[in-house]
PDB file of C-alpha atoms in Angstrom:
ATOM      1  CA  MET A   1      10.009  -8.603  -1.721  1.00  0.00           C
ATOM      2  CA  LEU A   2       9.290 -11.876   0.074  1.00  0.00           C
ATOM      3  CA  ASN A   3      10.945 -14.387   2.351  1.00  0.00           C
ATOM      4  CA  ALA A   4      11.017 -18.116   1.616  1.00  0.00           C
ATOM      5  CA  LYS A   5       7.600 -18.582   3.260  1.00  0.00           C
ATOM      6  CA  GLY A   6       6.000 -16.010   0.978  1.00  0.00           C
ATOM      7  CA  HIS A   7       5.680 -13.380   3.714  1.00  0.00           C
ATOM      8  CA  LEU A   8       6.396  -9.736   2.973  1.00  0.00           C
ATOM      9  CA  ASN A   9       9.822  -8.294   3.679  1.00  0.00           C
ATOM     10  CA  ALA A  10       9.072  -5.054   1.825  1.00  0.00           C
ATOM     11  CA  HIS A  11       6.631  -3.361  -0.539  1.00  0.00           C
ATOM     12  CA  LEU A  12       8.438  -1.432  -3.271  1.00  0.00           C
ATOM     13  CA  PHE A  13       7.771   1.039  -6.047  1.00  0.00           C
ATOM     14  CA  LEU A  14      10.429   0.830  -8.733  1.00  0.00           C
ATOM     15  CA  PHE A  15      11.130   1.914 -12.281  1.00  0.00           C
ATOM     16  CA  ALA A  16      13.949   1.348 -14.740  1.00  0.00           C
ATOM     17  CA  ALA A  17      16.098   4.034 -16.344  1.00  0.00           C
ATOM     18  CA  PRO A  18      18.598   3.089 -19.106  1.00  0.00           C
ATOM     19  CA  ASN A  19      21.380   2.200 -16.646  1.00  0.00           C
ATOM     20  CA  ASP A  20      19.651   2.114 -13.264  1.00  0.00           C
ATOM     21  CA  ILE A  21      16.731   0.695 -11.327  1.00  0.00           C
ATOM     22  CA  TRP A  22      15.239   3.263  -8.943  1.00  0.00           C
ATOM     23  CA  ILE A  23      13.431   2.050  -5.840  1.00  0.00           C
ATOM     24  CA  ASP A  24      11.381   3.772  -3.179  1.00  0.00           C
ATOM     25  CA  ALA A  25       9.844   2.200  -0.115  1.00  0.00           C
ATOM     26  CA  ASP A  26       8.668   3.103   3.361  1.00  0.00           C
ATOM     27  CA  GLU A  27      11.304   4.940   5.400  1.00  0.00           C
ATOM     28  CA  GLU A  28      11.462   2.301   8.126  1.00  0.00           C
ATOM     29  CA  LEU A  29      12.679  -0.238   5.520  1.00  0.00           C
ATOM     30  CA  ARG A  30      15.681   1.887   4.564  1.00  0.00           C
ATOM     31  CA  GLU A  31      18.429  -0.093   6.272  1.00  0.00           C
ATOM     32  CA  GLN A  32      17.070  -3.641   6.000  1.00  0.00           C
ATOM     33  CA  LEU A  33      16.221  -3.144   2.317  1.00  0.00           C
ATOM     34  CA  ARG A  34      19.794  -2.153   1.493  1.00  0.00           C
ATOM     35  CA  LEU A  35      21.159  -5.174   3.373  1.00  0.00           C
ATOM     36  CA  ARG A  36      18.704  -7.514   1.639  1.00  0.00           C
ATOM     37  CA  LEU A  37      19.680  -6.256  -1.826  1.00  0.00           C
ATOM     38  CA  GLU A  38      23.400  -6.441  -1.086  1.00  0.00           C
ATOM     39  CA  ARG A  39      23.028 -10.069  -0.012  1.00  0.00           C
ATOM     40  CA  TYR A  40      22.101 -11.097  -3.551  1.00  0.00           C
ATOM     41  CA  VAL A  41      24.786  -9.184  -5.436  1.00  0.00           C
ATOM     42  CA  ILE A  42      27.183 -12.046  -6.136  1.00  0.00           C
ATOM     43  CA  ALA A  43      28.727 -12.047  -9.610  1.00  0.00           C
ATOM     44  CA  ASP A  44      26.887  -9.101 -11.162  1.00  0.00           C
ATOM     45  CA  ASP A  45      28.430  -5.675 -11.720  1.00  0.00           C
ATOM     46  CA  VAL A  46      25.983  -3.814  -9.497  1.00  0.00           C
ATOM     47  CA  THR A  47      26.365  -0.809  -7.220  1.00  0.00           C
ATOM     48  CA  ILE A  48      23.683  -0.162  -4.586  1.00  0.00           C
ATOM     49  CA  GLU A  49      23.474   3.450  -3.461  1.00  0.00           C
ATOM     50  CA  ASP A  50      21.110   4.979  -0.892  1.00  0.00           C
ATOM     51  CA  VAL A  51      20.055   8.345  -2.361  1.00  0.00           C
ATOM     52  CA  THR A  52      17.287   9.083   0.155  1.00  0.00           C
ATOM     53  CA  ASP A  53      18.839  12.350   1.300  1.00  0.00           C
ATOM     54  CA  GLN A  54      19.491  13.527  -2.259  1.00  0.00           C
ATOM     55  CA  PHE A  55      15.891  13.551  -3.491  1.00  0.00           C
ATOM     56  CA  ALA A  56      12.391  14.699  -2.669  1.00  0.00           C
ATOM     57  CA  LEU A  57       9.433  12.791  -4.091  1.00  0.00           C
ATOM     58  CA  PHE A  58       6.164  14.484  -5.090  1.00  0.00           C
ATOM     59  CA  HIS A  59       3.077  12.621  -6.297  1.00  0.00           C
ATOM     60  CA  VAL A  60       0.730  14.510  -8.621  1.00  0.00           C
ATOM     61  CA  LEU A  61      -2.821  13.244  -9.172  1.00  0.00           C
ATOM     62  CA  ALA A  62      -3.483  13.999 -12.840  1.00  0.00           C
ATOM     63  CA  LYS A  63      -4.331  12.119 -16.029  1.00  0.00           C
ATOM     64  CA  SER A  64      -1.655  13.838 -18.118  1.00  0.00           C
ATOM     65  CA  GLU A  65       2.028  14.141 -17.292  1.00  0.00           C
ATOM     66  CA  SER A  66       3.080  17.190 -15.353  1.00  0.00           C
ATOM     67  CA  LYS A  67       5.543  19.112 -17.559  1.00  0.00           C
ATOM     68  CA  LEU A  68       7.874  20.307 -14.866  1.00  0.00           C
ATOM     69  CA  LEU A  69      11.380  21.495 -15.566  1.00  0.00           C
ATOM     70  CA  GLY A  70      13.813  20.393 -12.916  1.00  0.00           C
ATOM     71  CA  ALA A  71      12.385  16.932 -12.205  1.00  0.00           C
ATOM     72  CA  LYS A  72      14.980  14.218 -12.731  1.00  0.00           C
ATOM     73  CA  PHE A  73      12.291  11.604 -13.417  1.00  0.00           C
ATOM     74  CA  CYS A  74       8.534  11.643 -13.851  1.00  0.00           C
ATOM     75  CA  PRO A  75       7.267   8.029 -14.084  1.00  0.00           C
ATOM     76  CA  ARG A  76       3.571   7.213 -14.121  1.00  0.00           C
ATOM     77  CA  SER A  77       2.341   5.792 -10.816  1.00  0.00           C
ATOM     78  CA  TRP A  78      -0.994   4.589  -9.399  1.00  0.00           C
ATOM     79  CA  ARG A  79      -0.252   5.031  -5.698  1.00  0.00           C
ATOM     80  CA  LEU A  80      -3.911   5.704  -4.908  1.00  0.00           C
ATOM     81  CA  ALA A  81      -5.305   3.435  -7.650  1.00  0.00           C
ATOM     82  CA  THR A  82      -5.911   6.481  -9.827  1.00  0.00           C
ATOM     83  CA  ASP A  83      -3.903   8.317 -12.487  1.00  0.00           C
ATOM     84  CA  GLY A  84      -0.815   9.954 -11.030  1.00  0.00           C
ATOM     85  CA  TRP A  85       2.838  10.825 -11.583  1.00  0.00           C
ATOM     86  CA  ASP A  86       5.871  10.582  -9.314  1.00  0.00           C
ATOM     87  CA  LEU A  87       8.214  13.565  -9.543  1.00  0.00           C
ATOM     88  CA  TRP A  88      11.760  12.817  -8.392  1.00  0.00           C
ATOM     89  CA  VAL A  89      13.394  16.151  -7.590  1.00  0.00           C
ATOM     90  CA  GLU A  90      16.841  16.874  -6.200  1.00  0.00           C
ATOM     91  CA  SER A  91      16.522  18.003  -2.586  1.00  0.00           C
ATOM     92  CA  ALA A  92      18.143  21.385  -3.203  1.00  0.00           C
ATOM     93  CA  GLY A  93      15.340  22.339  -5.591  1.00  0.00           C
ATOM     94  CA  ALA A  94      12.433  20.800  -3.684  1.00  0.00           C
ATOM     95  CA  GLU A  95      10.954  24.016  -2.269  1.00  0.00           C
ATOM     96  CA  LYS A  96      11.084  25.715  -5.657  1.00  0.00           C
ATOM     97  CA  VAL A  97       9.250  22.779  -7.213  1.00  0.00           C
ATOM     98  CA  ARG A  98       6.679  22.845  -4.410  1.00  0.00           C
ATOM     99  CA  SER A  99       5.959  26.504  -5.214  1.00  0.00           C
ATOM    100  CA  ILE A 100       5.649  25.812  -8.939  1.00  0.00           C
ATOM    101  CA  LEU A 101       3.249  22.928  -8.335  1.00  0.00           C
ATOM    102  CA  ALA A 102       1.139  25.101  -6.033  1.00  0.00           C
ATOM    103  CA  ALA A 103       0.232  27.305  -8.998  1.00  0.00           C
ATOM    104  CA  ASP A 104      -1.656  24.441 -10.683  1.00  0.00           C
ATOM    105  CA  TYR A 105      -2.361  21.906  -7.945  1.00  0.00           C
ATOM    106  CA  ARG A 106      -3.698  21.905  -4.397  1.00  0.00           C
ATOM    107  CA  ALA A 107      -1.438  20.278  -1.828  1.00  0.00           C
ATOM    108  CA  MET A 108      -2.967  17.476   0.242  1.00  0.00           C
ATOM    109  CA  ASP A 109      -2.296  17.179   3.936  1.00  0.00           C
ATOM    110  CA  GLU A 110      -1.612  13.786   5.497  1.00  0.00           C
ATOM    111  CA  SER A 111      -5.200  13.300   6.694  1.00  0.00           C
ATOM    112  CA  GLU A 112      -6.634  13.841   3.207  1.00  0.00           C
ATOM    113  CA  TRP A 113      -4.111  11.423   1.692  1.00  0.00           C
ATOM    114  CA  GLU A 114      -5.040   8.857   4.338  1.00  0.00           C
ATOM    115  CA  LEU A 115      -8.750   9.278   3.571  1.00  0.00           C
ATOM    116  CA  LEU A 116      -8.211   8.708  -0.155  1.00  0.00           C
ATOM    117  CA  ARG A 117      -5.909   5.767   0.559  1.00  0.00           C
ATOM    118  CA  ILE A 118      -8.486   4.014   2.727  1.00  0.00           C
ATOM    119  CA  GLU A 119     -11.443   4.820   0.447  1.00  0.00           C
ATOM    120  CA  ASN A 120      -9.497   3.277  -2.438  1.00  0.00           C
ATOM    121  CA  GLY A 121      -8.479   0.220  -0.402  1.00  0.00           C
ATOM    122  CA  ILE A 122      -4.760   0.929  -0.790  1.00  0.00           C
ATOM    123  CA  GLN A 123      -2.390  -0.925   1.509  1.00  0.00           C
ATOM    124  CA  ARG A 124       0.255   0.776   3.658  1.00  0.00           C
ATOM    125  CA  TRP A 125       3.430  -0.655   5.136  1.00  0.00           C
ATOM    126  CA  GLY A 126       3.103  -1.097   8.884  1.00  0.00           C
ATOM    127  CA  ARG A 127      -0.694  -1.244   8.685  1.00  0.00           C
ATOM    128  CA  GLU A 128      -2.078  -3.666   6.089  1.00  0.00           C
ATOM    129  CA  LEU A 129       1.410  -4.764   5.010  1.00  0.00           C
ATOM    130  CA  THR A 130       3.549  -6.457   7.656  1.00  0.00           C
ATOM    131  CA  PRO A 131       6.013  -9.389   7.792  1.00  0.00           C
ATOM    132  CA  GLU A 132       3.087 -11.656   8.784  1.00  0.00           C
ATOM    133  CA  ILE A 133       1.204 -11.011   5.529  1.00  0.00           C
ATOM    134  CA  ILE A 134       1.328 -12.981   2.267  1.00  0.00           C
ATOM    135  CA  PRO A 135       0.665 -10.591  -0.674  1.00  0.00           C
ATOM    136  CA  PRO A 136      -2.667 -12.022  -1.973  1.00  0.00           C
ATOM    137  CA  GLU A 137      -4.107 -11.681   1.541  1.00  0.00           C
ATOM    138  CA  ALA A 138      -3.643  -7.916   1.174  1.00  0.00           C
ATOM    139  CA  ASN A 139      -5.132  -7.840  -2.365  1.00  0.00           C
ATOM    140  CA  LEU A 140      -1.725  -7.244  -3.958  1.00  0.00           C
ATOM    141  CA  GLN A 141      -2.195  -9.886  -6.654  1.00  0.00           C
ATOM    142  CA  MET A 142      -3.219  -7.335  -9.303  1.00  0.00           C
ATOM    143  CA  ARG A 143      -0.781  -4.568  -8.325  1.00  0.00           C
ATOM    144  CA  ALA A 144       2.390  -6.389  -7.368  1.00  0.00           C
ATOM    145  CA  ILE A 145       2.415 -10.029  -8.536  1.00  0.00           C
ATOM    146  CA  ASP A 146       3.310 -11.358 -11.986  1.00  0.00           C
ATOM    147  CA  TYR A 147       2.233 -14.997 -12.090  1.00  0.00           C
ATOM    148  CA  GLU A 148       4.182 -15.527 -15.337  1.00  0.00           C
ATOM    149  CA  LYS A 149       7.503 -14.455 -13.815  1.00  0.00           C
ATOM    150  CA  GLY A 150      10.306 -16.966 -13.368  1.00  0.00           C
ATOM    151  CA  CYS A 151      11.792 -18.178 -10.112  1.00  0.00           C
ATOM    152  CA  TYR A 152      11.949 -15.820  -7.142  1.00  0.00           C
ATOM    153  CA  ILE A 153      12.074 -16.209  -3.371  1.00  0.00           C
ATOM    154  CA  GLY A 154       8.612 -17.071  -2.042  1.00  0.00           C
ATOM    155  CA  GLN A 155       7.205 -18.011  -5.452  1.00  0.00           C
ATOM    156  CA  GLU A 156       6.100 -21.521  -4.455  1.00  0.00           C
ATOM    157  CA  VAL A 157       3.815 -20.199  -1.723  1.00  0.00           C
ATOM    158  CA  ILE A 158       2.325 -17.553  -4.024  1.00  0.00           C
ATOM    159  CA  SER A 159       1.738 -20.113  -6.790  1.00  0.00           C
ATOM    160  CA  ARG A 160       0.086 -22.615  -4.445  1.00  0.00           C
ATOM    161  CA  MET A 161      -2.207 -19.921  -3.122  1.00  0.00           C
ATOM    162  CA  LYS A 162      -3.243 -18.987  -6.661  1.00  0.00           C
ATOM    163  CA  MET A 163      -3.926 -22.626  -7.577  1.00  0.00           C
ATOM    164  CA  SER A 164      -6.004 -23.250  -4.451  1.00  0.00           C
ATOM    165  CA  GLY A 165      -7.869 -19.976  -4.791  1.00  0.00           C
ATOM    166  CA  GLN A 166      -7.929 -19.679  -1.004  1.00  0.00           C
ATOM    167  CA  THR A 167      -6.259 -17.461   1.558  1.00  0.00           C
ATOM    168  CA  ARG A 168      -6.359 -17.760   5.354  1.00  0.00           C
ATOM    169  CA  GLN A 169      -7.528 -14.134   5.561  1.00  0.00           C
ATOM    170  CA  ARG A 170      -8.310 -11.197   3.287  1.00  0.00           C
ATOM    171  CA  LEU A 171      -8.085  -7.422   3.429  1.00  0.00           C
ATOM    172  CA  CYS A 172     -11.659  -6.100   3.500  1.00  0.00           C
ATOM    173  CA  GLY A 173     -13.557  -2.908   4.119  1.00  0.00           C
ATOM    174  CA  LEU A 174     -15.751  -2.296   7.160  1.00  0.00           C
ATOM    175  CA  THR A 175     -18.489   0.271   7.714  1.00  0.00           C
ATOM    176  CA  SER A 176     -19.591   1.313  11.176  1.00  0.00           C
ATOM    177  CA  GLU A 177     -21.809   3.806  12.984  1.00  0.00           C
ATOM    178  CA  ILE A 178     -19.055   4.497  15.533  1.00  0.00           C
ATOM    179  CA  ALA A 179     -15.405   5.414  15.105  1.00  0.00           C
ATOM    180  CA  LEU A 180     -13.053   2.476  14.586  1.00  0.00           C
ATOM    181  CA  VAL A 181      -9.367   2.502  15.498  1.00  0.00           C
ATOM    182  CA  PRO A 182      -6.380   0.477  14.259  1.00  0.00           C
ATOM    183  CA  GLY A 183      -5.776  -2.625  16.373  1.00  0.00           C
ATOM    184  CA  MET A 184      -9.448  -3.047  17.294  1.00  0.00           C
ATOM    185  CA  GLU A 185     -10.580  -6.698  17.321  1.00  0.00           C
ATOM    186  CA  VAL A 186     -13.365  -7.801  14.997  1.00  0.00           C
ATOM    187  CA  ARG A 187     -15.480 -10.747  16.164  1.00  0.00           C
ATOM    188  CA  ALA A 188     -18.162 -13.147  15.062  1.00  0.00           C
ATOM    189  CA  GLY A 189     -19.952 -13.705  18.347  1.00  0.00           C
ATOM    190  CA  THR A 190     -17.135 -14.340  20.816  1.00  0.00           C
ATOM    191  CA  LYS A 191     -14.647 -15.545  18.187  1.00  0.00           C
ATOM    192  CA  VAL A 192     -11.976 -13.075  17.047  1.00  0.00           C
ATOM    193  CA  VAL A 193     -11.953 -13.211  13.244  1.00  0.00           C
ATOM    194  CA  GLY A 194     -10.009 -10.093  12.354  1.00  0.00           C
ATOM    195  CA  ARG A 195      -8.390  -6.836  13.304  1.00  0.00           C
ATOM    196  CA  VAL A 196      -8.769  -3.237  12.089  1.00  0.00           C
ATOM    197  CA  THR A 197      -5.627  -1.946  10.367  1.00  0.00           C
ATOM    198  CA  SER A 198      -6.637   1.591   9.275  1.00  0.00           C
ATOM    199  CA  ALA A 199      -9.728   3.714   9.970  1.00  0.00           C
ATOM    200  CA  VAL A 200     -11.211   7.106   9.126  1.00  0.00           C
ATOM    201  CA  PHE A 201     -14.537   8.929   8.810  1.00  0.00           C
ATOM    202  CA  SER A 202     -15.667   9.343   5.196  1.00  0.00           C
ATOM    203  CA  GLN A 203     -17.864  12.349   4.552  1.00  0.00           C
ATOM    204  CA  ARG A 204     -18.543  11.057   1.052  1.00  0.00           C
ATOM    205  CA  MET A 205     -20.068   7.892   2.481  1.00  0.00           C
ATOM    206  CA  ASN A 206     -21.289   9.584   5.692  1.00  0.00           C
ATOM    207  CA  SER A 207     -19.873   6.635   7.591  1.00  0.00           C
ATOM    208  CA  HIS A 208     -16.933   5.496   9.665  1.00  0.00           C
ATOM    209  CA  ILE A 209     -14.926   3.157   7.440  1.00  0.00           C
ATOM    210  CA  ALA A 210     -11.930   0.934   8.027  1.00  0.00           C
ATOM    211  CA  LEU A 211      -9.598  -1.550   6.426  1.00  0.00           C
ATOM    212  CA  ALA A 212      -9.322  -4.850   8.271  1.00  0.00           C
ATOM    213  CA  MET A 213      -7.787  -8.287   7.859  1.00  0.00           C
ATOM    214  CA  ILE A 214     -10.674 -10.760   8.194  1.00  0.00           C
ATOM    215  CA  LYS A 215     -10.354 -14.556   8.337  1.00  0.00           C
ATOM    216  CA  ARG A 216     -11.694 -16.861   5.647  1.00  0.00           C
ATOM    217  CA  GLY A 217     -15.329 -17.711   6.161  1.00  0.00           C
ATOM    218  CA  TYR A 218     -16.161 -14.281   7.548  1.00  0.00           C
ATOM    219  CA  ASN A 219     -14.994 -11.903   4.815  1.00  0.00           C
ATOM    220  CA  GLU A 220     -17.816 -12.030   2.264  1.00  0.00           C
ATOM    221  CA  PRO A 221     -19.369  -8.600   1.548  1.00  0.00           C
ATOM    222  CA  GLY A 222     -22.480  -8.065   3.656  1.00  0.00           C
ATOM    223  CA  THR A 223     -21.287 -10.221   6.566  1.00  0.00           C
ATOM    224  CA  PRO A 224     -22.214  -8.617   9.925  1.00  0.00           C
ATOM    225  CA  LEU A 225     -19.511  -8.699  12.615  1.00  0.00           C
ATOM    226  CA  VAL A 226     -19.015  -6.890  15.929  1.00  0.00           C
ATOM    227  CA  THR A 227     -16.419  -4.710  17.611  1.00  0.00           C
ATOM    228  CA  SER A 228     -16.237  -3.261  21.107  1.00  0.00           C
ATOM    229  CA  ALA A 229     -15.481   0.290  22.234  1.00  0.00           C
ATOM    230  CA  ASP A 230     -15.772   1.634  25.777  1.00  0.00           C
ATOM    231  CA  GLY A 231     -17.375  -1.630  26.854  1.00  0.00           C
ATOM    232  CA  ALA A 232     -20.198  -1.425  24.305  1.00  0.00           C
ATOM    233  CA  GLU A 233     -20.548  -3.684  21.257  1.00  0.00           C
ATOM    234  CA  THR A 234     -21.396  -2.310  17.851  1.00  0.00           C
ATOM    235  CA  THR A 235     -22.165  -4.055  14.580  1.00  0.00           C
ATOM    236  CA  VAL A 236     -19.864  -3.523  11.610  1.00  0.00           C
ATOM    237  CA  ARG A 237     -20.468  -4.756   8.100  1.00  0.00           C
ATOM    238  CA  VAL A 238     -17.966  -6.219   5.639  1.00  0.00           C
ATOM    239  CA  VAL A 239     -17.895  -4.444   2.262  1.00  0.00           C
ATOM    240  CA  GLY A 240     -15.884  -4.983  -0.884  1.00  0.00           C
ATOM    241  CA  LEU A 241     -12.943  -2.789  -1.788  1.00  0.00           C
ATOM    242  CA  PRO A 242     -12.455  -0.136  -2.932  1.00  0.00           C
ATOM    243  CA  PHE A 243     -14.936   1.941  -0.946  1.00  0.00           C
ATOM    244  CA  SER A 244     -14.729   4.459  -3.799  1.00  0.00           C
ATOM    245  CA  ALA A 245     -16.736   2.026  -5.937  1.00  0.00           C
ATOM    246  CA  LEU A 246     -19.658   2.171  -3.468  1.00  0.00           C
ATOM    247  CA  PRO A 247     -22.428   4.756  -3.860  1.00  0.00           C
ATOM    248  CA  SER A 248     -22.279   7.879  -1.695  1.00  0.00           C
ATOM    249  CA  HIS A 249     -24.911   8.362   1.014  1.00  0.00           C
TER     250      HIS A 249
END
C-alpha cells in the first residue's frame, strides 16, 4: 500500500475467500491501516472489520499442506521465501492447535525466525520497510508488485522506476568479521552511503551478516565498504541476496 509518491504506507499479506478479503500486517499498522481502507470505501457495499483479537496465526514451513482440523483457513504463503502455509485459527483454540502442531513440527523462537529471515533477504516492517522506502528499493518487485495491474495510488512512480531501471538505493547483504547492529552507518571512505537495517551472526556462513540499504553506485556485489564500532573501522563487503544462495563456509 503506497502513497502518491510511491512510498510505503504498509506491507500486507492478503488472500481472498468467496465473500471476503483477509489481510494481515504488522501490529503497529493496525489502526492506520483500518483508517486508510475506510477512506476509500465510497459507493461499494463493503464492511471493514478488525478481527485481530479473534484469531491466532501460525506459519508452518512445509512443502505440503498441513491437514489440521480446526483451522479456519490454510493459504499457501512464502513468508521466508520458502514453501509454507499460514494457519488462521480462532483464538480460543490456539493452544490446542499449538500442541497438535508440536507433534509433527518444531517450534521456532524469535531469534531463529530472524536468522532465517535475514539469510533469505526477507524485508520486515520497521526495519527494511519504512514510509521512506519505495518498494523496488527493498527488492519487493518480484513479491509484491504487478506491473500489469491497472491504476493504483503510487503507480506512476513505480512505473517510472521500472522504465529507468534505476533506484536511488537498494537493499543488499553485508558480511563482516565483527558484529553489526541496526542503525550503523555504512561508508565509502568518509561518505555515508548506507545504513544497516537488520543484523545477526550466521553459523551456516560462519560470519556476521546484515541487511542494509546502500546507495546507487556502491551496491554492486563485492564492493568493499566500512563501518565503525567502538571507534575502530572495519571492512564490510556487499553481497547479493539471499544469503541462503551463497555457499556455506
